[in-house]
Amino acid sequence: ASWRDLAIRSVTSSIIDAPTLRRHKLSNTEISCQNFVLVRVMLENGVEGYGEASTLGGPRWAEESVESIKSVIDAYLAPALVGRPASCFEDNAIRLSKAASRNNAAKAAIEAATFDAVGKSLGLPATALLGGSVRTSFSVIWALASGDADQEIVEAKAKLERAEHRRFKIKMGFADPRMDIERLRKIRSALGADVEIIVDVNQAWSEATAIRWLPALEELDVSLIEQPLPAAQMEQLARIAARTPIPVMVDEAVFTTADIARAGSFGAGSVISLKLVKSGGLLELKRAAAVASAFGMELYGGCLLESGIGAAAHLAVFSTLPKMEWGTEHFGPKILVNDLVLSGPTYRNFEVHLPEGPGLGLILDEDRIKHLTRTGA
Ligand code: MUC
Ligand code: MG
């Protein structure tokens, strides 16, 4: 393929509303439908690449919503790339950062689509363009988030029985801490001591509440506490991390590499959740991992309930990292009533497997996508 063939002809976006199998609760929102922006990058050679921006319940988890993502792509980001060689990944990222500050989910979706399109054009997996994969599967965590312990126990047991998941992340912070702990206690006693339990409080606690309830989390053998305090409270988070034998994971507190360096030097956590929605691109996600590793932090493959499209982009990057100590939580495709791909990441033996094939290795379910595309947006 010549440079000219790899020129970007168009960047287009559409909003997808995909129902979930059950209600999914977080400290500050709840969803029963996932909203994505699907990005298609068409090259002059006729090859099309796909990327996805995920959100959770509108502009709540982060400041971007599907509506803002689509607007920013159409008005500012797409014009910055049309006519550019898709393979100039770093230069294209600079152009996107000049066209708009932050808007990381939007930028990441476009960059993913360029990796997909260039990989397909060259007959190479996107991982080859990202440095090459050192692993192709990951231990995969499932999130229990209905808030109803009995339902969650049934759900977890089914995952265990089908050898899909044996590590669970329990979403907390939407109920009184005492009720959250009661729910956790019920789940732990039903699932037994061998199952790994992680909790994600999504910023809902104060330092005082965390101090009060950490001993209960320790007693219940929780292996990781994710973002218990508000994102801005880095010093307080460092004090919590110093206080408990349970590793603390930073999520909403770290978007940029500068945030990660700050968290690392504060000792605000010993594990970091890596997400495209925070890093704003695949190459930047690799740099985020490198900075975290330099500070001695371990890596966890975070998600925002992406479909197979967004999950594949994350897994492509994760597969190239020298270490991925905590595996990943890319269960998103399995919580959708229907995934957006006919072929994508696969799940077996408690692991998620990177799709094979050129680019991101996806075959989209175009009929389903058409059906779920928001009209008049
Ligand atoms: C988060 O904060 O980690 C990821 C999995 C899940 O259940 O919620 C998200 C966001
Ligand atoms: Mg989190």
GROMACS .gro file of C-alpha atoms and ligand atoms in nm:
model
  388
    1ALA     CA    1   0.000   0.000   0.000
    2SER     CA    2   0.133   0.345  -0.086
    3TRP     CA    3   0.110   0.643   0.148
    4ARG     CA    4  -0.147   0.791  -0.087
    5ASP     CA    5  -0.371   0.483  -0.056
    6LEU     CA    6  -0.363   0.518   0.320
    7ALA     CA    7  -0.493   0.875   0.310
    8ILE     CA    8  -0.808   0.931   0.513
    9ARG     CA    9  -1.110   0.997   0.291
   10SER     CA   10  -1.367   1.042   0.568
   11VAL     CA   11  -1.430   1.011   0.941
   12THR     CA   12  -1.796   0.956   1.029
   13SER     CA   13  -1.974   0.891   1.356
   14SER     CA   14  -2.306   0.754   1.477
   15ILE     CA   15  -2.471   0.705   1.814
   16ILE     CA   16  -2.570   0.352   1.920
   17ASP     CA   17  -2.804   0.269   2.207
   18ALA     CA   18  -2.751  -0.095   2.307
   19PRO     CA   19  -2.969  -0.249   2.580
   20THR     CA   20  -2.799  -0.440   2.863
   21LEU     CA   21  -2.912  -0.775   3.005
   22ARG     CA   22  -2.977  -0.620   3.344
   23ARG     CA   23  -2.960  -0.292   3.532
   24HIS     CA   24  -2.598  -0.191   3.604
   25LYS     CA   25  -2.551   0.041   3.903
   26LEU     CA   26  -2.261   0.271   3.992
   27SER     CA   27  -2.231   0.512   4.282
   28ASN     CA   28  -2.368   0.806   4.082
   29THR     CA   29  -2.567   0.654   3.797
   30GLU     CA   30  -2.738   0.342   3.669
   31ILE     CA   31  -2.792   0.214   3.318
   32SER     CA   32  -3.004  -0.043   3.139
   33CYS     CA   33  -2.883   0.068   2.797
   34GLN     CA   34  -2.525   0.137   2.692
   35ASN     CA   35  -2.453   0.437   2.468
   36PHE     CA   36  -2.165   0.428   2.222
   37VAL     CA   37  -2.033   0.640   1.939
   38LEU     CA   38  -1.925   0.422   1.648
   39VAL     CA   39  -1.652   0.582   1.436
   40ARG     CA   40  -1.578   0.472   1.080
   41VAL     CA   41  -1.258   0.588   0.914
   42MET     CA   42  -1.263   0.533   0.536
   43LEU     CA   43  -0.931   0.536   0.351
   44GLU     CA   44  -0.874   0.632  -0.014
   45ASN     CA   45  -0.805   0.261  -0.084
   46GLY     CA   46  -1.165   0.179   0.014
   47VAL     CA   47  -1.070   0.008   0.342
   48GLU     CA   48  -1.282   0.104   0.643
   49GLY     CA   49  -1.164   0.095   1.007
   50TYR     CA   50  -1.380   0.096   1.321
   51GLY     CA   51  -1.348   0.255   1.662
   52GLU     CA   52  -1.586   0.306   1.951
   53ALA     CA   53  -1.627   0.562   2.229
   54SER     CA   54  -1.813   0.437   2.535
   55THR     CA   55  -1.987   0.635   2.810
   56LEU     CA   56  -2.180   0.535   3.123
   57GLY     CA   57  -2.517   0.701   3.175
   58GLY     CA   58  -2.436   1.026   2.991
   59PRO     CA   59  -2.167   1.272   3.104
   60ARG     CA   60  -2.146   1.128   3.453
   61TRP     CA   61  -1.856   0.884   3.477
   62ALA     CA   62  -1.648   1.137   3.280
   63GLU     CA   63  -1.746   1.467   3.122
   64GLU     CA   64  -1.808   1.328   2.773
   65SER     CA   65  -2.148   1.207   2.654
   66VAL     CA   66  -2.231   1.036   2.324
   67GLU     CA   67  -2.392   1.361   2.210
   68SER     CA   68  -2.079   1.569   2.286
   69ILE     CA   69  -1.848   1.302   2.141
   70LYS     CA   70  -2.037   1.294   1.811
   71SER     CA   71  -2.050   1.676   1.790
   72VAL     CA   72  -1.678   1.717   1.858
   73ILE     CA   73  -1.585   1.448   1.607
   74ASP     CA   74  -1.806   1.587   1.331
   75ALA     CA   75  -1.719   1.955   1.382
   76TYR     CA   76  -1.354   1.950   1.492
   77LEU     CA   77  -1.174   1.616   1.493
   78ALA     CA   78  -1.281   1.469   1.157
   79PRO     CA   79  -1.180   1.783   0.959
   80ALA     CA   80  -0.836   1.774   1.128
   81LEU     CA   81  -0.762   1.429   0.982
   82VAL     CA   82  -0.927   1.415   0.640
   83GLY     CA   83  -0.657   1.389   0.372
   84ARG     CA   84  -0.389   1.284   0.622
   85PRO     CA   85  -0.207   0.950   0.596
   86ALA     CA   86  -0.381   0.724   0.849
   87SER     CA   87  -0.049   0.557   0.933
   88CYS     CA   88   0.104   0.879   1.074
   89PHE     CA   89  -0.045   0.784   1.411
   90GLU     CA   90   0.163   1.014   1.633
   91ASP     CA   91   0.128   1.315   1.405
   92ASN     CA   92  -0.246   1.253   1.372
   93ALA     CA   93  -0.274   1.244   1.753
   94ILE     CA   94  -0.096   1.580   1.772
   95ARG     CA   95  -0.340   1.720   1.517
   96LEU     CA   96  -0.636   1.590   1.719
   97SER     CA   97  -0.494   1.746   2.037
   98LYS     CA   98  -0.458   2.082   1.857
   99ALA     CA   99  -0.817   2.058   1.727
  100ALA     CA  100  -0.967   1.993   2.072
  101SER     CA  101  -0.839   1.973   2.426
  102ARG     CA  102  -0.930   1.661   2.629
  103ASN     CA  103  -1.234   1.492   2.463
  104ASN     CA  104  -1.035   1.173   2.514
  105ALA     CA  105  -1.305   0.918   2.434
  106ALA     CA  106  -1.369   1.087   2.098
  107LYS     CA  107  -0.998   1.094   2.009
  108ALA     CA  108  -0.938   0.736   2.116
  109ALA     CA  109  -1.225   0.608   1.900
  110ILE     CA  110  -1.079   0.779   1.594
  111GLU     CA  111  -0.728   0.652   1.663
  112ALA     CA  112  -0.859   0.297   1.709
  113ALA     CA  113  -1.032   0.321   1.370
  114THR     CA  114  -0.708   0.434   1.203
  115PHE     CA  115  -0.516   0.140   1.353
  116ASP     CA  116  -0.791  -0.092   1.229
  117ALA     CA  117  -0.791   0.058   0.878
  118VAL     CA  118  -0.411   0.062   0.839
  119GLY     CA  119  -0.378  -0.291   0.975
  120LYS     CA  120  -0.642  -0.417   0.730
  121SER     CA  121  -0.470  -0.234   0.443
  122LEU     CA  122  -0.134  -0.394   0.522
  123GLY     CA  123  -0.271  -0.736   0.618
  124LEU     CA  124  -0.133  -0.696   0.972
  125PRO     CA  125  -0.303  -0.713   1.312
  126ALA     CA  126  -0.322  -0.373   1.488
  127THR     CA  127  -0.100  -0.526   1.757
  128ALA     CA  128   0.187  -0.546   1.505
  129LEU     CA  129   0.159  -0.168   1.460
  130LEU     CA  130   0.159  -0.125   1.839
  131GLY     CA  131   0.482  -0.316   1.898
  132GLY     CA  132   0.359  -0.674   1.866
  133SER     CA  133   0.167  -0.884   2.116
  134VAL     CA  134   0.334  -1.060   2.407
  135ARG     CA  135   0.009  -1.237   2.505
  136THR     CA  136  -0.322  -1.299   2.335
  137SER     CA  137  -0.553  -1.375   2.629
  138PHE     CA  138  -0.622  -1.231   2.972
  139SER     CA  139  -0.783  -1.341   3.294
  140VAL     CA  140  -1.121  -1.164   3.282
  141ILE     CA  141  -1.319  -1.011   3.569
  142TRP     CA  142  -1.700  -0.978   3.582
  143ALA     CA  143  -1.878  -0.690   3.758
  144LEU     CA  144  -2.170  -0.757   3.992
  145ALA     CA  145  -2.371  -0.437   3.992
  146SER     CA  146  -2.746  -0.490   4.023
  147GLY     CA  147  -2.728  -0.402   4.393
  148ASP     CA  148  -2.943  -0.708   4.478
  149ALA     CA  149  -2.722  -0.965   4.652
  150ASP     CA  150  -2.949  -1.262   4.573
  151GLN     CA  151  -2.951  -1.180   4.201
  152GLU     CA  152  -2.574  -1.121   4.210
  153ILE     CA  153  -2.507  -1.458   4.372
  154VAL     CA  154  -2.713  -1.639   4.106
  155GLU     CA  155  -2.532  -1.444   3.834
  156ALA     CA  156  -2.184  -1.513   3.977
  157LYS     CA  157  -2.259  -1.885   4.022
  158ALA     CA  158  -2.364  -1.910   3.658
  159LYS     CA  159  -2.037  -1.743   3.551
  160LEU     CA  160  -1.839  -1.989   3.764
  161GLU     CA  161  -2.031  -2.288   3.633
  162ARG     CA  162  -1.975  -2.189   3.271
  163ALA     CA  163  -1.601  -2.129   3.341
  164GLU     CA  164  -1.640  -1.769   3.222
  165HIS     CA  165  -1.538  -1.572   3.533
  166ARG     CA  166  -1.402  -1.653   3.879
  167ARG     CA  167  -1.292  -1.300   3.969
  168PHE     CA  168  -1.566  -1.048   4.053
  169LYS     CA  169  -1.576  -0.672   4.091
  170ILE     CA  170  -1.857  -0.557   4.320
  171LYS     CA  171  -1.985  -0.207   4.251
  172MET     CA  172  -2.048  -0.015   4.573
  173GLY     CA  173  -2.114   0.337   4.692
  174PHE     CA  174  -2.478   0.370   4.584
  175ALA     CA  175  -2.609   0.244   4.917
  176ASP     CA  176  -2.528   0.321   5.279
  177PRO     CA  177  -2.182   0.167   5.349
  178ARG     CA  178  -2.330  -0.065   5.611
  179MET     CA  179  -2.573  -0.205   5.351
  180ASP     CA  180  -2.295  -0.231   5.092
  181ILE     CA  181  -2.086  -0.436   5.338
  182GLU     CA  182  -2.385  -0.657   5.425
  183ARG     CA  183  -2.436  -0.724   5.055
  184LEU     CA  184  -2.065  -0.804   5.018
  185ARG     CA  185  -2.077  -1.038   5.318
  186LYS     CA  186  -2.371  -1.229   5.164
  187ILE     CA  187  -2.186  -1.260   4.831
  188ARG     CA  188  -1.860  -1.373   4.995
  189SER     CA  189  -2.031  -1.639   5.203
  190ALA     CA  190  -2.229  -1.771   4.904
  191LEU     CA  191  -1.931  -1.783   4.667
  192GLY     CA  192  -1.674  -1.915   4.915
  193ALA     CA  193  -1.316  -1.820   4.997
  194ASP     CA  194  -1.157  -1.917   4.664
  195VAL     CA  195  -1.331  -1.655   4.454
  196GLU     CA  196  -1.150  -1.324   4.409
  197ILE     CA  197  -1.346  -1.014   4.509
  198ILE     CA  198  -1.258  -0.658   4.407
  199VAL     CA  199  -1.468  -0.355   4.507
  200ASP     CA  200  -1.521  -0.032   4.311
  201VAL     CA  201  -1.664   0.252   4.518
  202ASN     CA  202  -1.657   0.503   4.228
  203GLN     CA  203  -1.553   0.800   4.446
  204ALA     CA  204  -1.849   0.770   4.682
  205TRP     CA  205  -1.676   0.757   5.022
  206SER     CA  206  -1.505   1.019   5.233
  207GLU     CA  207  -1.172   0.943   5.401
  208ALA     CA  208  -1.359   0.898   5.731
  209THR     CA  209  -1.606   0.649   5.578
  210ALA     CA  210  -1.319   0.456   5.423
  211ILE     CA  211  -1.134   0.443   5.757
  212ARG     CA  212  -1.451   0.317   5.925
  213TRP     CA  213  -1.517   0.036   5.673
  214LEU     CA  214  -1.170  -0.076   5.564
  215PRO     CA  215  -1.146  -0.338   5.843
  216ALA     CA  216  -1.468  -0.501   5.713
  217LEU     CA  217  -1.327  -0.513   5.358
  218GLU     CA  218  -1.008  -0.669   5.498
  219GLU     CA  219  -1.207  -0.928   5.692
  220LEU     CA  220  -1.397  -1.019   5.374
  221ASP     CA  221  -1.066  -1.076   5.193
  222VAL     CA  222  -1.120  -0.807   4.929
  223SER     CA  223  -0.815  -0.814   4.701
  224LEU     CA  224  -0.838  -0.464   4.554
  225ILE     CA  225  -1.021  -0.139   4.643
  226GLU     CA  226  -1.091   0.081   4.342
  227GLN     CA  227  -1.125   0.460   4.369
  228PRO     CA  228  -1.292   0.480   4.713
  229LEU     CA  229  -1.252   0.860   4.739
  230PRO     CA  230  -1.335   1.154   4.507
  231ALA     CA  231  -1.096   1.185   4.212
  232ALA     CA  232  -0.953   1.518   4.334
  233GLN     CA  233  -0.854   1.380   4.676
  234MET     CA  234  -0.511   1.239   4.592
  235GLU     CA  235  -0.352   1.310   4.936
  236GLN     CA  236  -0.643   1.151   5.119
  237LEU     CA  237  -0.624   0.848   4.888
  238ALA     CA  238  -0.253   0.817   4.967
  239ARG     CA  239  -0.335   0.808   5.339
  240ILE     CA  240  -0.593   0.533   5.278
  241ALA     CA  241  -0.343   0.337   5.069
  242ALA     CA  242  -0.085   0.361   5.350
  243ARG     CA  243  -0.341   0.246   5.605
  244THR     CA  244  -0.478  -0.074   5.454
  245PRO     CA  245  -0.312  -0.402   5.357
  246ILE     CA  246  -0.550  -0.414   5.055
  247PRO     CA  247  -0.398  -0.260   4.739
  248VAL     CA  248  -0.575   0.058   4.626
  249MET     CA  249  -0.648   0.108   4.254
  250VAL     CA  250  -0.676   0.456   4.107
  251ASP     CA  251  -0.935   0.498   3.833
  252GLU     CA  252  -1.117   0.832   3.794
  253ALA     CA  253  -0.824   1.017   3.963
  254VAL     CA  254  -0.586   0.947   3.675
  255PHE     CA  255  -0.657   1.045   3.315
  256THR     CA  256  -0.329   1.191   3.184
  257THR     CA  257   0.027   1.066   3.226
  258ALA     CA  258   0.085   1.373   3.447
  259ASP     CA  259  -0.203   1.255   3.671
  260ILE     CA  260  -0.040   0.912   3.690
  261ALA     CA  261   0.298   1.058   3.781
  262ARG     CA  262   0.130   1.263   4.053
  263ALA     CA  263  -0.053   0.958   4.189
  264GLY     CA  264   0.271   0.760   4.175
  265SER     CA  265   0.474   1.018   4.362
  266PHE     CA  266   0.199   1.066   4.623
  267GLY     CA  267   0.164   0.690   4.670
  268ALA     CA  268  -0.209   0.732   4.602
  269GLY     CA  269  -0.241   0.369   4.492
  270SER     CA  270  -0.035   0.070   4.386
  271VAL     CA  271  -0.253  -0.035   4.091
  272ILE     CA  272  -0.388   0.170   3.799
  273SER     CA  273  -0.692   0.109   3.579
  274LEU     CA  274  -0.599   0.166   3.212
  275LYS     CA  275  -0.876   0.292   2.982
  276LEU     CA  276  -0.885   0.449   2.638
  277VAL     CA  277  -1.153   0.693   2.756
  278LYS     CA  278  -0.892   0.836   2.996
  279SER     CA  279  -0.578   0.820   2.780
  280GLY     CA  280  -0.736   0.944   2.457
  281GLY     CA  281  -0.555   0.704   2.228
  282LEU     CA  282  -0.388   0.366   2.191
  283LEU     CA  283  -0.032   0.499   2.187
  284GLU     CA  284  -0.105   0.724   2.483
  285LEU     CA  285  -0.249   0.423   2.669
  286LYS     CA  286   0.089   0.251   2.623
  287ARG     CA  287   0.260   0.560   2.765
  288ALA     CA  288   0.018   0.563   3.059
  289ALA     CA  289   0.118   0.203   3.133
  290ALA     CA  290   0.488   0.290   3.108
  291VAL     CA  291   0.459   0.585   3.346
  292ALA     CA  292   0.259   0.378   3.597
  293SER     CA  293   0.513   0.095   3.576
  294ALA     CA  294   0.800   0.341   3.630
  295PHE     CA  295   0.633   0.439   3.959
  296GLY     CA  296   0.604   0.073   4.055
  297MET     CA  297   0.228   0.060   4.004
  298GLU     CA  298   0.069  -0.261   3.873
  299LEU     CA  299  -0.159  -0.258   3.569
  300TYR     CA  300  -0.530  -0.345   3.547
  301GLY     CA  301  -0.717  -0.346   3.215
  302GLY     CA  302  -1.015  -0.123   3.285
  303CYS     CA  303  -1.335  -0.086   3.081
  304LEU     CA  304  -1.640   0.133   3.038
  305LEU     CA  305  -1.869  -0.150   2.927
  306GLU     CA  306  -1.750  -0.133   2.567
  307SER     CA  307  -1.893  -0.360   2.298
  308GLY     CA  308  -1.664  -0.601   2.114
  309ILE     CA  309  -1.540  -0.304   1.909
  310GLY     CA  310  -1.405  -0.099   2.200
  311ALA     CA  311  -1.295  -0.412   2.387
  312ALA     CA  312  -1.085  -0.524   2.088
  313ALA     CA  313  -0.903  -0.189   2.077
  314HIS     CA  314  -0.821  -0.212   2.449
  315LEU     CA  315  -0.711  -0.575   2.424
  316ALA     CA  316  -0.486  -0.493   2.128
  317VAL     CA  317  -0.295  -0.243   2.344
  318PHE     CA  318  -0.299  -0.460   2.657
  319SER     CA  319  -0.155  -0.749   2.456
  320THR     CA  320   0.160  -0.545   2.378
  321LEU     CA  321   0.239  -0.446   2.739
  322PRO     CA  322   0.534  -0.625   2.900
  323LYS     CA  323   0.325  -0.684   3.213
  324MET     CA  324  -0.049  -0.689   3.285
  325GLU     CA  325  -0.054  -0.803   3.647
  326TRP     CA  326  -0.429  -0.785   3.712
  327GLY     CA  327  -0.570  -0.901   3.379
  328THR     CA  328  -0.876  -0.717   3.254
  329GLU     CA  329  -1.245  -0.649   3.316
  330HIS     CA  330  -1.349  -0.632   2.950
  331PHE     CA  331  -1.678  -0.814   3.005
  332GLY     CA  332  -1.878  -0.542   2.821
  333PRO     CA  333  -1.968  -0.752   2.515
  334LYS     CA  334  -2.129  -1.007   2.752
  335ILE     CA  335  -2.353  -0.762   2.933
  336LEU     CA  336  -2.514  -0.639   2.614
  337VAL     CA  337  -2.832  -0.812   2.499
  338ASN     CA  338  -2.652  -0.829   2.163
  339ASP     CA  339  -2.292  -0.739   2.092
  340LEU     CA  340  -2.222  -0.512   1.793
  341VAL     CA  341  -1.987  -0.764   1.629
  342LEU     CA  342  -2.035  -1.102   1.462
  343SER     CA  343  -1.671  -1.178   1.526
  344GLY     CA  344  -1.458  -1.017   1.797
  345PRO     CA  345  -1.316  -1.098   2.141
  346THR     CA  346  -1.407  -1.448   2.263
  347TYR     CA  347  -1.453  -1.581   2.617
  348ARG     CA  348  -1.350  -1.923   2.743
  349ASN     CA  349  -1.177  -2.086   3.038
  350PHE     CA  350  -1.200  -1.769   3.252
  351GLU     CA  351  -1.015  -1.568   2.989
  352VAL     CA  352  -1.093  -1.320   2.715
  353HIS     CA  353  -0.909  -1.381   2.389
  354LEU     CA  354  -0.789  -1.116   2.148
  355PRO     CA  355  -0.959  -1.152   1.809
  356GLU     CA  356  -0.737  -1.271   1.523
  357GLY     CA  357  -0.708  -1.118   1.181
  358PRO     CA  358  -0.589  -0.793   1.026
  359GLY     CA  359  -0.655  -0.461   1.201
  360LEU     CA  360  -0.865  -0.510   1.515
  361GLY     CA  361  -0.991  -0.844   1.379
  362LEU     CA  362  -1.359  -0.749   1.386
  363ILE     CA  363  -1.661  -0.831   1.174
  364LEU     CA  364  -1.938  -0.585   1.258
  365ASP     CA  365  -2.300  -0.693   1.292
  366GLU     CA  366  -2.421  -0.426   1.050
  367ASP     CA  367  -2.789  -0.527   1.074
  368ARG     CA  368  -2.783  -0.501   1.453
  369ILE     CA  369  -2.593  -0.171   1.436
  370LYS     CA  370  -2.847  -0.029   1.192
  371HIS     CA  371  -3.128  -0.135   1.424
  372LEU     CA  372  -2.961   0.023   1.732
  373THR     CA  373  -2.843   0.345   1.566
  374ARG     CA  374  -3.009   0.655   1.708
  375THR     CA  375  -3.191   0.841   1.436
  376GLY     CA  376  -3.218   1.217   1.411
  377ALA     CA  377  -2.901   1.257   1.622
  378MUC     C1  378  -1.549   0.190   3.642
  378MUC     O1  379  -1.552   0.283   3.719
  378MUC     O2  380  -1.458   0.108   3.656
  378MUC     C2  381  -1.624  -0.052   3.462
  378MUC     C3  382  -1.682  -0.166   3.497
  378MUC     C4  383  -1.798  -0.134   3.562
  378MUC     O3  384  -1.877  -0.210   3.612
  378MUC     O4  385  -1.810   0.002   3.569
  378MUC     C5  386  -1.710   0.058   3.493
  378MUC     C6  387  -1.650   0.186   3.529
  379MG      MG  388  -1.380   0.218   3.832
   0.00000   0.00000   0.00000
